[in-house]
């Protein structure tokens, strides 16, 4: 939520700041701005409501000149998405400019205090107090030291922040700090860079440094970066990592949108994830950092996640309980955080599932679980993310950058990662033999080709999408793991097409949602060939009897469903029922995308949303 970039060096700052913001736009896209400082100390900024494309047009005519600068793309929290609320925000003297990702919880008290001291404000944001606090510090106790002034100002803040700060009195100096919101920095021959995540940095470096909470980094035009910790001690060896994908992975390639690209990348993502995972002694998951004995002792697992990752958790629960026979709870992080009565055993393991590794609710819940004495293990896509750094072990799904706000390839890759964990546990606690583990693993290896087959049938989704034209509501149904596919399909549809989609386990439909159904009402039924097939078929009959138009996801050769339903999205036969959720969902991802495109929406940047939800 909100993207922050910064640069100081030998080049003009504006071009890279704008490119960087474009790359970070998935973090928020309701307004954007940049501010640069020239070597002679002139600040020049451009900002506006709307997308980075609009900012580019404004910047082209304003031509801000300066080799040091900051930029921001916003997801509004305090104040509407307007020109005046767009970042950067300035202090009262117009010398200090700040970009901020996060929420300042005590901004009202600070604002009142600053106003009483004569400061005036130009926006409705929580952020604007920050440049004013820096100004107070620079005019007082931190005179002549921008980094110290930023530290002093940050000491007054409550909440979360990643900040980029420039000042007309210190041309060529960029100061950054963070608490709770992500921020990485990098040094290159052309200068030093900062960004909310590695995405914009991949075009200039493959090596990034991580800041810890409360670290203050001073970036200089010669590319040097000085980091001080909360106690103002120099950080000699900051943690760092290499970006493990090529900058081209964050580009659209030949696709018309990132969502189409990411849906299409699922087979390769699964291949990467599985490569080298089956060893002589079973599933190789060294990242777990748990011995076989420790794994065998686990008597309860709590999965914590949000949104699409929560749906992964529901499927993971089935796999872990079926294969490892360990009971699993799946909790929405935002709910778990306020459940004061949650009970753990002496051997409860916490598994957080988070694509970004930065979801604020998930991070808080993981910290709470650790506080309750549990080992925390993360399944995530983003190397060096906060969830991974704070966990006892992290399994990277290696799906490559996921840029479309609607999560697709991370869903299936996280699901398969959780299956690997389930097999590892099952072998460790003796619920499965090595031969059984190997058999399952070889079945997983068939997934990429099964996915390719579903992808080749996208014309079926395109055709079915027409059934949603002019509709305002829909119902998604399925049983057992297919209920989860229904939840995920409905989430995808409402997220990007703004069409109401209710998802229910099929058997629950008669307890209420059936009253929604009338002539022409679209129902999506996930009804693969499994032990509950005939039960779901009966539910489809109930929908049809009331005039519904049914789009079914069914297994090749299912004549019964073919005869009943108006549209069928066909999936190939699978060697294991637990592979079905990973392929049937692909139809629903593509269906949602076609419906949204039919309606003329930007599928990558749906309204009101942001890719990485870094506020609670
Ligand atoms: O990065 P995370 O997996 O923690 O994100 C969790 C949700 O915010 C995310 O899955 C969201 O629901 C997606 N936009 C759904 O497509």
Short mmCIF file of N, CA, C and O in Angstrom, two decimals, residues 12-14 17 34-38 42-45 64-70 166:
data_model
loop_
_atom_site.label_atom_id
_atom_site.label_comp_id
_atom_site.label_asym_id
_atom_site.label_seq_id
_atom_site.Cartn_x
_atom_site.Cartn_y
_atom_site.Cartn_z
N UNK A 12 19.98 12.63 -13.78
CA UNK A 12 18.74 13.32 -13.41
C UNK A 12 17.84 12.30 -12.70
O UNK A 12 17.72 11.14 -13.12
N UNK A 13 17.20 12.75 -11.61
CA UNK A 13 16.44 11.79 -10.78
C UNK A 13 15.07 11.47 -11.39
O UNK A 13 14.60 10.32 -11.29
N UNK A 14 14.43 12.46 -12.01
CA UNK A 14 13.02 12.28 -12.39
C UNK A 14 12.77 11.05 -13.29
O UNK A 14 11.83 10.29 -13.02
N UNK A 17 12.81 7.94 -11.15
CA UNK A 17 11.72 7.97 -10.16
C UNK A 17 10.40 7.61 -10.83
O UNK A 17 9.61 6.82 -10.30
N UNK A 34 6.37 13.26 -7.48
CA UNK A 34 7.83 13.23 -7.28
C UNK A 34 8.29 14.61 -6.84
O UNK A 34 7.62 15.62 -7.07
N UNK A 35 9.45 14.63 -6.21
CA UNK A 35 10.07 15.90 -5.80
C UNK A 35 11.56 15.71 -5.98
O UNK A 35 12.10 14.67 -5.56
N UNK A 36 12.22 16.67 -6.62
CA UNK A 36 13.67 16.54 -6.78
C UNK A 36 14.33 17.79 -6.21
O UNK A 36 13.71 18.85 -6.07
N UNK A 37 15.60 17.65 -5.89
CA UNK A 37 16.36 18.81 -5.43
C UNK A 37 17.59 18.94 -6.35
O UNK A 37 18.27 17.95 -6.65
N UNK A 38 17.80 20.17 -6.81
CA UNK A 38 18.93 20.40 -7.73
C UNK A 38 20.21 20.59 -6.92
O UNK A 38 20.15 20.89 -5.71
N UNK A 42 17.51 23.80 -5.16
CA UNK A 42 16.12 24.15 -5.51
C UNK A 42 15.26 22.90 -5.51
O UNK A 42 15.59 21.92 -6.18
N UNK A 43 14.16 22.96 -4.76
CA UNK A 43 13.22 21.84 -4.75
C UNK A 43 12.21 22.05 -5.87
O UNK A 43 11.72 23.15 -6.08
N UNK A 44 11.89 20.96 -6.56
CA UNK A 44 10.91 21.07 -7.63
C UNK A 44 10.05 19.80 -7.61
O UNK A 44 10.58 18.70 -7.68
N UNK A 45 8.74 19.99 -7.50
CA UNK A 45 7.88 18.80 -7.40
C UNK A 45 6.72 18.84 -8.38
O UNK A 45 6.32 19.89 -8.86
N UNK A 64 11.04 18.72 -13.92
CA UNK A 64 11.77 18.94 -12.66
C UNK A 64 13.25 18.57 -12.79
O UNK A 64 13.56 17.46 -13.22
N UNK A 65 14.13 19.48 -12.43
CA UNK A 65 15.57 19.26 -12.62
C UNK A 65 16.24 19.02 -11.27
O UNK A 65 16.07 19.81 -10.34
N UNK A 66 16.96 17.91 -11.16
CA UNK A 66 17.65 17.62 -9.91
C UNK A 66 18.17 16.20 -9.94
O UNK A 66 17.54 15.32 -10.55
N UNK A 67 19.28 15.96 -9.28
CA UNK A 67 19.90 14.63 -9.31
C UNK A 67 19.62 13.84 -8.03
O UNK A 67 20.20 12.78 -7.80
N UNK A 68 18.75 14.38 -7.21
CA UNK A 68 18.37 13.68 -5.97
C UNK A 68 16.86 13.86 -5.82
O UNK A 68 16.36 14.98 -6.00
N UNK A 69 16.14 12.79 -5.53
CA UNK A 69 14.69 12.97 -5.43
C UNK A 69 13.98 11.78 -4.83
O UNK A 69 14.57 10.72 -4.57
N UNK A 70 12.69 12.01 -4.60
CA UNK A 70 11.83 10.97 -4.02
C UNK A 70 10.53 10.90 -4.83
O UNK A 70 10.16 11.86 -5.51
N UNK A 166 14.03 14.39 1.45
CA UNK A 166 15.09 15.24 0.88
C UNK A 166 14.91 16.64 1.44
O UNK A 166 13.83 17.00 1.93
#
